Each structure stands twice: as C-alpha cells, then as structure tokens.
PDB file of C-alpha atoms in Angstrom:
ATOM      1  CA  MET X 587     -41.616  16.630  -5.277  1.00 43.00           C
ATOM      2  CA  ALA X 588     -43.117  13.746  -5.977  1.00 45.00           C
ATOM      3  CA  GLY X 589     -41.434  11.541  -8.674  1.00 45.00           C
ATOM      4  CA  ALA X 590     -38.628  14.018  -9.078  1.00 42.00           C
ATOM      5  CA  VAL X 591     -35.587  13.001 -10.380  1.00 41.00           C
ATOM      6  CA  ARG X 592     -32.417  13.357  -8.371  1.00 39.00           C
ATOM      7  CA  ASP X 593     -29.324  14.723 -10.066  1.00 41.00           C
ATOM      8  CA  PRO X 594     -26.491  12.546  -9.405  1.00 40.00           C
ATOM      9  CA  GLN X 595     -24.239  15.525  -9.735  1.00 43.00           C
ATOM     10  CA  GLN X 596     -25.800  17.579  -6.781  1.00 44.00           C
ATOM     11  CA  ASP X 597     -24.398  14.869  -4.374  1.00 56.00           C
ATOM     12  CA  ALA X 598     -20.868  14.773  -6.212  1.00 57.00           C
ATOM     13  CA  PRO X 599     -18.183  16.160  -3.978  1.00 66.00           C
ATOM     14  CA  ARG X 600     -16.312  19.194  -5.233  1.00 62.00           C
ATOM     15  CA  VAL X 601     -12.299  18.214  -6.062  1.00 58.00           C
ATOM     16  CA  ARG X 602     -10.877  21.459  -4.737  1.00 54.00           C
ATOM     17  CA  ASP X 603     -12.816  20.903  -1.203  1.00 54.00           C
ATOM     18  CA  LEU X 604     -11.431  17.576  -0.664  1.00 61.00           C
ATOM     19  CA  PRO X 605      -8.113  17.404   1.472  1.00 58.00           C
ATOM     20  CA  ALA X 606      -4.508  16.097  -0.445  1.00 54.00           C
ATOM     21  CA  PRO X 607      -2.973  13.244   0.268  1.00 58.00           C
ATOM     22  CA  ARG X 608      -1.675  12.210   4.139  1.00 61.00           C
ATOM     23  CA  ARG X 609       2.004  12.363   4.369  1.00 60.00           C
ATOM     24  CA  ASN X 610       4.545   9.652   6.092  1.00 61.00           C
ATOM     25  CA  ARG X 611       7.700   9.678   6.870  1.00 60.00           C
ATOM     26  CA  SER X 612       9.341   8.085   4.492  1.00 61.00           C
ATOM     27  CA  VAL X 613      11.431   8.631   1.079  1.00 56.00           C
ATOM     28  CA  ALA X 614       8.617   8.816  -1.360  1.00 58.00           C
ATOM     29  CA  GLY X 615       5.953  10.768   1.297  1.00 57.00           C
ATOM     30  CA  GLY X 616       6.298  14.080   0.815  1.00 59.00           C
ATOM     31  CA  THR X 617       7.279  13.661  -3.062  1.00 64.00           C
ATOM     32  CA  ILE X 618       3.814  11.361  -3.653  1.00 62.00           C
ATOM     33  CA  GLN X 619       2.671  14.307  -1.411  1.00 61.00           C
ATOM     34  CA  ARG X 620       3.087  16.898  -3.444  1.00 66.00           C
ATOM     35  CA  SER X 621       2.801  15.544  -6.584  1.00 61.00           C
ATOM     36  CA  MET X 622      -0.237  13.810  -7.168  1.00 69.00           C
ATOM     37  CA  ALA X 623      -2.110  16.033  -4.599  1.00 70.00           C
ATOM     38  CA  TRP X 624      -4.564  17.013  -7.508  1.00 75.00           C
ATOM     39  CA  PRO X 625      -5.512  13.550  -8.797  1.00 80.00           C
ATOM     40  CA  TYR X 626      -5.630  12.333  -5.309  1.00 79.00           C
ATOM     41  CA  ARG X 627      -8.272  14.664  -5.008  1.00 80.00           C
ATOM     42  CA  ALA X 628     -10.127  13.785  -8.408  1.00 84.00           C
ATOM     43  CA  ILE X 629      -9.915  10.218  -7.877  1.00 85.00           C
ATOM     44  CA  LEU X 630     -11.351  10.456  -4.503  1.00 84.00           C
ATOM     45  CA  ALA X 631     -14.315  12.827  -5.525  1.00 84.00           C
ATOM     46  CA  PHE X 632     -14.898   9.864  -8.145  1.00 85.00           C
ATOM     47  CA  LEU X 633     -15.165   7.063  -5.597  1.00 86.00           C
ATOM     48  CA  LEU X 634     -17.294   9.181  -3.338  1.00 86.00           C
ATOM     49  CA  TRP X 635     -19.751   9.940  -5.935  1.00 86.00           C
ATOM     50  CA  THR X 636     -20.358   6.196  -6.933  1.00 87.00           C
ATOM     51  CA  GLY X 637     -20.833   5.243  -3.453  1.00 87.00           C
ATOM     52  CA  ILE X 638     -18.509   2.287  -3.088  1.00 90.00           C
ATOM     53  CA  ARG X 639     -18.083   1.276   0.606  1.00 91.00           C
ATOM     54  CA  PRO X 640     -14.224   1.257   2.191  1.00 90.00           C
ATOM     55  CA  TRP X 641     -14.783  -2.209   2.348  1.00 91.00           C
ATOM     56  CA  GLN X 642     -15.014  -3.254  -0.846  1.00 93.00           C
ATOM     57  CA  LEU X 643     -11.991  -1.086  -2.447  1.00 93.00           C
ATOM     58  CA  THR X 644      -9.683  -3.296   0.627  1.00 93.00           C
ATOM     59  CA  LEU X 645     -11.447  -6.445  -1.126  1.00 94.00           C
ATOM     60  CA  LEU X 646     -10.570  -5.519  -4.221  1.00 95.00           C
ATOM     61  CA  SER X 647      -7.132  -4.897  -2.970  1.00 95.00           C
ATOM     62  CA  LEU X 648      -6.233  -7.910  -1.788  1.00 95.00           C
ATOM     63  CA  VAL X 649      -8.632  -9.725  -5.277  1.00 97.00           C
ATOM     64  CA  LEU X 650      -6.548  -7.180  -7.598  1.00 97.00           C
ATOM     65  CA  ASN X 651      -2.749  -8.401  -5.581  1.00 97.00           C
ATOM     66  CA  VAL X 652      -4.145 -11.992  -5.881  1.00 97.00           C
ATOM     67  CA  ALA X 653      -4.130 -11.277  -9.068  1.00 98.00           C
ATOM     68  CA  SER X 654      -1.057  -9.684  -9.320  1.00 97.00           C
ATOM     69  CA  GLY X 655       0.654 -13.106  -7.790  1.00 97.00           C
ATOM     70  CA  ALA X 656      -0.663 -15.126 -10.497  1.00 97.00           C
ATOM     71  CA  LEU X 657       0.886 -13.112 -12.957  1.00 97.00           C
ATOM     72  CA  ILE X 658       4.080 -13.230 -11.436  1.00 97.00           C
ATOM     73  CA  LEU X 659       3.810 -17.211 -11.472  1.00 96.00           C
ATOM     74  CA  SER X 660       2.481 -17.114 -15.090  1.00 95.00           C
ATOM     75  CA  GLY X 661       5.854 -15.346 -15.951  1.00 93.00           C
ATOM     76  CA  ASP X 662       3.500 -12.504 -17.418  1.00 96.00           C
ATOM     77  CA  TRP X 663       5.412  -9.555 -15.083  1.00 96.00           C
ATOM     78  CA  VAL X 664       4.607  -6.841 -16.733  1.00 97.00           C
ATOM     79  CA  ALA X 665       0.634  -7.343 -16.577  1.00 97.00           C
ATOM     80  CA  ALA X 666       1.750  -8.164 -12.660  1.00 97.00           C
ATOM     81  CA  GLY X 667       3.040  -4.718 -12.087  1.00 96.00           C
ATOM     82  CA  VAL X 668       0.243  -3.424 -14.037  1.00 97.00           C
ATOM     83  CA  VAL X 669      -2.426  -4.891 -11.889  1.00 97.00           C
ATOM     84  CA  LEU X 670      -0.338  -4.421  -9.063  1.00 96.00           C
ATOM     85  CA  LEU X 671      -0.746  -0.556  -9.674  1.00 94.00           C
ATOM     86  CA  PHE X 672      -4.549  -0.816  -9.063  1.00 95.00           C
ATOM     87  CA  ALA X 673      -4.033  -3.036  -6.386  1.00 95.00           C
ATOM     88  CA  GLY X 674      -1.963  -0.235  -4.439  1.00 92.00           C
ATOM     89  CA  LEU X 675      -4.724   2.844  -5.846  1.00 91.00           C
ATOM     90  CA  ALA X 676      -7.736   0.378  -4.162  1.00 93.00           C
ATOM     91  CA  ASP X 677      -5.216   0.108  -1.304  1.00 89.00           C
ATOM     92  CA  VAL X 678      -4.251   4.028  -0.976  1.00 86.00           C
ATOM     93  CA  PHE X 679      -8.311   4.858  -1.339  1.00 88.00           C
ATOM     94  CA  ASP X 680      -9.740   2.051   1.392  1.00 87.00           C
ATOM     95  CA  GLY X 681      -8.827   4.606   3.734  1.00 83.00           C
ATOM     96  CA  SER X 682      -9.451   7.732   2.161  1.00 83.00           C
ATOM     97  CA  VAL X 683     -13.243   7.055   1.585  1.00 87.00           C
ATOM     98  CA  ALA X 684     -13.689   5.810   5.194  1.00 85.00           C
ATOM     99  CA  ARG X 685     -12.326   8.906   6.463  1.00 83.00           C
ATOM    100  CA  GLN X 686     -14.398  11.348   3.981  1.00 82.00           C
ATOM    101  CA  ARG X 687     -17.379   9.344   4.735  1.00 79.00           C
ATOM    102  CA  GLY X 688     -17.164   9.413   8.667  1.00 76.00           C
ATOM    103  CA  THR X 689     -16.860   5.455   8.671  1.00 75.00           C
ATOM    104  CA  GLU X 690     -13.179   4.979   9.524  1.00 73.00           C
ATOM    105  CA  GLY X 691     -12.869   2.651  12.583  1.00 72.00           C
ATOM    106  CA  ARG X 692     -10.598   0.378  14.267  1.00 78.00           C
ATOM    107  CA  SER X 693     -12.163  -3.030  12.469  1.00 81.00           C
ATOM    108  CA  GLY X 694     -11.407  -1.455   8.966  1.00 81.00           C
ATOM    109  CA  ALA X 695      -8.454  -0.501   9.892  1.00 81.00           C
ATOM    110  CA  PHE X 696      -7.109  -3.842  11.447  1.00 86.00           C
ATOM    111  CA  MET X 697      -8.918  -5.307   7.834  1.00 87.00           C
ATOM    112  CA  ASP X 698      -6.745  -3.303   6.123  1.00 87.00           C
ATOM    113  CA  SER X 699      -3.710  -3.778   7.895  1.00 87.00           C
ATOM    114  CA  VAL X 700      -3.908  -7.621   8.122  1.00 91.00           C
ATOM    115  CA  LEU X 701      -4.730  -8.084   4.330  1.00 92.00           C
ATOM    116  CA  ASP X 702      -2.033  -5.841   3.500  1.00 91.00           C
ATOM    117  CA  ARG X 703       0.298  -8.647   5.155  1.00 92.00           C
ATOM    118  CA  VAL X 704      -1.405 -10.834   3.152  1.00 95.00           C
ATOM    119  CA  SER X 705      -0.533  -9.442  -0.304  1.00 94.00           C
ATOM    120  CA  ASP X 706       2.554  -8.687   1.138  1.00 94.00           C
ATOM    121  CA  MET X 707       2.978 -12.494   1.822  1.00 95.00           C
ATOM    122  CA  ILE X 708       1.440 -13.241  -1.879  1.00 96.00           C
ATOM    123  CA  LEU X 709       3.667 -11.260  -3.579  1.00 96.00           C
ATOM    124  CA  PHE X 710       6.777 -12.489  -1.960  1.00 96.00           C
ATOM    125  CA  SER X 711       6.241 -15.724  -1.880  1.00 96.00           C
ATOM    126  CA  SER X 712       4.931 -15.728  -5.278  1.00 97.00           C
ATOM    127  CA  LEU X 713       8.226 -13.864  -6.714  1.00 96.00           C
ATOM    128  CA  PHE X 714      10.280 -16.779  -4.113  1.00 97.00           C
ATOM    129  CA  TRP X 715       8.630 -19.106  -6.247  1.00 97.00           C
ATOM    130  CA  VAL X 716       9.422 -18.158  -9.608  1.00 96.00           C
ATOM    131  CA  LEU X 717      12.676 -17.284  -8.640  1.00 96.00           C
ATOM    132  CA  ALA X 718      13.768 -20.499  -7.233  1.00 96.00           C
ATOM    133  CA  GLU X 719      11.962 -22.111  -9.830  1.00 95.00           C
ATOM    134  CA  ARG X 720      14.673 -20.540 -12.223  1.00 93.00           C
ATOM    135  CA  GLY X 721      17.661 -21.842 -10.682  1.00 93.00           C
ATOM    136  CA  ASP X 722      17.832 -18.125  -9.831  1.00 93.00           C
ATOM    137  CA  THR X 723      18.476 -19.310  -5.256  1.00 94.00           C
ATOM    138  CA  THR X 724      20.513 -15.947  -4.011  1.00 95.00           C
ATOM    139  CA  TYR X 725      17.331 -13.318  -5.206  1.00 95.00           C
ATOM    140  CA  ALA X 726      15.080 -15.977  -4.464  1.00 96.00           C
ATOM    141  CA  ALA X 727      16.540 -15.806  -1.427  1.00 96.00           C
ATOM    142  CA  LEU X 728      16.246 -12.010  -1.460  1.00 96.00           C
ATOM    143  CA  ALA X 729      12.542 -11.904  -2.156  1.00 96.00           C
ATOM    144  CA  LEU X 730      12.283 -14.320   1.148  1.00 95.00           C
ATOM    145  CA  VAL X 731      14.301 -11.485   3.097  1.00 95.00           C
ATOM    146  CA  THR X 732      12.022  -8.884   1.781  1.00 95.00           C
ATOM    147  CA  LEU X 733       9.132 -10.776   2.740  1.00 95.00           C
ATOM    148  CA  VAL X 734      10.272 -10.961   6.362  1.00 95.00           C
ATOM    149  CA  VAL X 735      11.462  -7.236   7.193  1.00 93.00           C
ATOM    150  CA  SER X 736       8.225  -6.042   5.548  1.00 92.00           C
ATOM    151  CA  LEU X 737       6.298  -8.187   8.265  1.00 93.00           C
ATOM    152  CA  LEU X 738       8.831  -7.025  10.743  1.00 93.00           C
ATOM    153  CA  VAL X 739       8.203  -3.685  10.054  1.00 90.00           C
ATOM    154  CA  SER X 740       3.954  -4.268  10.346  1.00 89.00           C
ATOM    155  CA  HIS X 741       4.715  -6.205  13.527  1.00 91.00           C
ATOM    156  CA  ILE X 742       7.016  -3.572  15.272  1.00 90.00           C
ATOM    157  CA  ARG X 743       4.534  -1.012  15.026  1.00 88.00           C
ATOM    158  CA  ALA X 744       1.460  -2.895  16.297  1.00 87.00           C
ATOM    159  CA  GLU X 745       4.115  -3.818  19.342  1.00 89.00           C
ATOM    160  CA  ALA X 746       4.531  -0.194  19.759  1.00 87.00           C
ATOM    161  CA  GLU X 747       0.934   0.793  19.683  1.00 85.00           C
ATOM    162  CA  ALA X 748       0.008  -2.043  22.318  1.00 86.00           C
ATOM    163  CA  ALA X 749       2.568  -0.328  24.586  1.00 85.00           C
ATOM    164  CA  GLY X 750       0.823   2.413  23.600  1.00 86.00           C
ATOM    165  CA  LEU X 751       3.772   4.022  21.392  1.00 83.00           C
ATOM    166  CA  THR X 752       3.174   5.653  17.700  1.00 82.00           C
ATOM    167  CA  LEU X 753       5.232   4.430  15.583  1.00 80.00           C
ATOM    168  CA  THR X 754       5.136   6.736  11.659  1.00 78.00           C
ATOM    169  CA  GLU X 755       9.486   6.144  11.260  1.00 77.00           C
ATOM    170  CA  GLY X 756      10.965   4.506   8.223  1.00 79.00           C
ATOM    171  CA  ILE X 757      12.577   5.333   4.991  1.00 82.00           C
ATOM    172  CA  PHE X 758      11.124   2.369   3.513  1.00 84.00           C
ATOM    173  CA  GLN X 759       7.669   1.660   4.444  1.00 84.00           C
ATOM    174  CA  ARG X 760       5.036  -0.451   2.183  1.00 84.00           C
ATOM    175  CA  LEU X 761       4.299   2.695  -0.224  1.00 84.00           C
ATOM    176  CA  GLU X 762       8.049   2.587  -1.270  1.00 87.00           C
ATOM    177  CA  ARG X 763       8.287  -1.889  -1.498  1.00 90.00           C
ATOM    178  CA  VAL X 764       5.573  -1.181  -3.823  1.00 91.00           C
ATOM    179  CA  LEU X 765       6.656   1.777  -5.914  1.00 91.00           C
ATOM    180  CA  ALA X 766      10.012  -0.816  -6.072  1.00 93.00           C
ATOM    181  CA  LEU X 767       8.127  -3.707  -6.743  1.00 95.00           C
ATOM    182  CA  MET X 768       6.303  -2.515 -10.121  1.00 95.00           C
ATOM    183  CA  ALA X 769       9.382  -1.330 -11.292  1.00 95.00           C
ATOM    184  CA  GLY X 770      10.971  -4.492 -10.781  1.00 96.00           C
ATOM    185  CA  LEU X 771       7.956  -6.025 -12.208  1.00 96.00           C
ATOM    186  CA  VAL X 772       7.544  -3.700 -15.643  1.00 96.00           C
ATOM    187  CA  ILE X 773      11.463  -3.150 -16.550  1.00 95.00           C
ATOM    188  CA  PRO X 774      13.365  -5.707 -18.010  1.00 93.00           C
ATOM    189  CA  GLY X 775      16.540  -6.910 -15.791  1.00 92.00           C
ATOM    190  CA  ALA X 776      15.422  -4.319 -13.162  1.00 95.00           C
ATOM    191  CA  MET X 777      14.245  -6.594 -10.452  1.00 95.00           C
ATOM    192  CA  ARG X 778      17.363  -8.077  -8.896  1.00 94.00           C
ATOM    193  CA  PRO X 779      19.009  -4.579  -7.838  1.00 95.00           C
ATOM    194  CA  VAL X 780      15.322  -3.836  -6.753  1.00 96.00           C
ATOM    195  CA  LEU X 781      15.464  -7.319  -4.261  1.00 96.00           C
ATOM    196  CA  VAL X 782      18.346  -6.051  -3.026  1.00 96.00           C
ATOM    197  CA  VAL X 783      17.543  -2.778  -2.320  1.00 94.00           C
ATOM    198  CA  LEU X 784      14.449  -4.033  -0.876  1.00 94.00           C
ATOM    199  CA  ALA X 785      16.259  -6.217   2.390  1.00 94.00           C
ATOM    200  CA  ALA X 786      18.487  -3.610   2.414  1.00 94.00           C
ATOM    201  CA  LEU X 787      16.379  -0.394   3.300  1.00 92.00           C
ATOM    202  CA  GLY X 788      13.732  -2.461   4.529  1.00 92.00           C
ATOM    203  CA  GLY X 789      16.063  -3.859   7.058  1.00 92.00           C
ATOM    204  CA  VAL X 790      17.269  -0.352   8.122  1.00 92.00           C
ATOM    205  CA  THR X 791      13.548   0.266   8.521  1.00 92.00           C
ATOM    206  CA  VAL X 792      13.586  -2.359  11.581  1.00 93.00           C
ATOM    207  CA  ALA X 793      16.157  -0.885  12.904  1.00 93.00           C
ATOM    208  CA  GLN X 794      15.054   3.118  12.769  1.00 91.00           C
ATOM    209  CA  ARG X 795      11.763   1.600  14.106  1.00 91.00           C
ATOM    210  CA  LEU X 796      13.284  -0.812  16.573  1.00 91.00           C
ATOM    211  CA  TRP X 797      15.780   2.017  17.709  1.00 91.00           C
ATOM    212  CA  SER X 798      12.858   4.692  18.184  1.00 89.00           C
ATOM    213  CA  ALA X 799      10.504   1.934  20.070  1.00 89.00           C
ATOM    214  CA  VAL X 800      13.235   0.797  22.340  1.00 89.00           C
ATOM    215  CA  ARG X 801      14.792   4.684  23.035  1.00 89.00           C
ATOM    216  CA  ARG X 802      10.844   6.052  23.906  1.00 88.00           C
ATOM    217  CA  LEU X 803      10.265   3.039  26.284  1.00 85.00           C
ATOM    218  CA  ALA X 804      13.263   2.795  28.300  1.00 77.00           C
TER     219      ALA X 804
END
C-alpha cells in the first residue's frame, strides 16, 4: 500500500537464529565461544538491524584504537582500556556482519588484517613511549618485543596462506593480546606482569606457527 510506514521490527533478525561466535584454537577461544554466545548474538542482531556496514565497523575500530593510544600517552590508562574494549568489539563484529550480509570478501578481510596491524603498532608504540619516558626501559623493551611478536604471528600466517596453508595454531593470538592489554591498563600495577606474559606467550605462538608451517611444507 502506497504511503504505508514500514515497521523496522519486521526486518530485525531473531537473536536465536544467529550463529554463535567462531571458535579459534587459542587459550581464550573456547571459553569466549561458550560464555559469550548469547551476548554475541544479541549484539550482532542489533548491528544488523541498524544497517551498519562492515567497513564502517572496521574504521570505527581503527579510530577507537587511535583514541586508546592517545589515552595511553596522556596517562589515562583506565579510560584507554575501556576504549580498547569497544575497539575490540568493533573488530570482532565487522567480519560477523559481513558474513551475515553475504558481503564477506577478500578485500574486506585484507583491509581488516592491515588495520589490525596498524592498531597493534599504535597501541604498543604508545606504551613503549610512555614506559621509556618514565625510565622503565626493561618493560619498554618488552612492549617493543610484544609488538614485533604480534607482527610475526600475523606475517607467518600470511606467508603460509601464500604457500597454500591455513594456519590457526597459536595459544596466544590477537584476542588474548587485546584481553591481556586491557587487563594491564585497567588493573593498577598489572602492566608489568602483563607485558612479560605477552612477550613470552607471543613468542611461543610464533614458534608454534613456524613449526606447523615448516612441518606441513616439508
């Protein structure tokens, strides 16, 4: 009927019909999948209802990571951790929205991966700068080590995919890095042990992926 007003609720996806979060082979992957299944579906349903596009969520994640880096530099670490939470959520849901809309493609995945690396560089460079300025050189160095390790984890996967392999191994991937960094930012005195964990377990993940790739290519 001409002039009829569309009820937006008619187009709203039902939460129970949406998929649970994807599981990855990392420390927190299974726990997150089980414990966050219902909130994940609810948020995804809301985002689909709003009509937001995956690329908008990708850019929002980058902007929020830049804001979190700026807050780290200013010394407001609790606020930086809160902003980082929302940046992480945007990063999780850009791919989810793309899959549900049927718009998932190589260009979107490529840009998402590139901007994830940019975000890592912003966050850990900001952390390095602050710690070095305070004279905390050991932990500033660990921030740089964590940055290098995070880039290596991604680079090994990209090289493996170029060689025809799919690598999902790794006990400490980006999800764990973001969660650990948030904990270090919002819990007083936690950043030093968090950096030790990030550097050590990140190194283990690099070794896991290297071993898996070399063994399967041999």
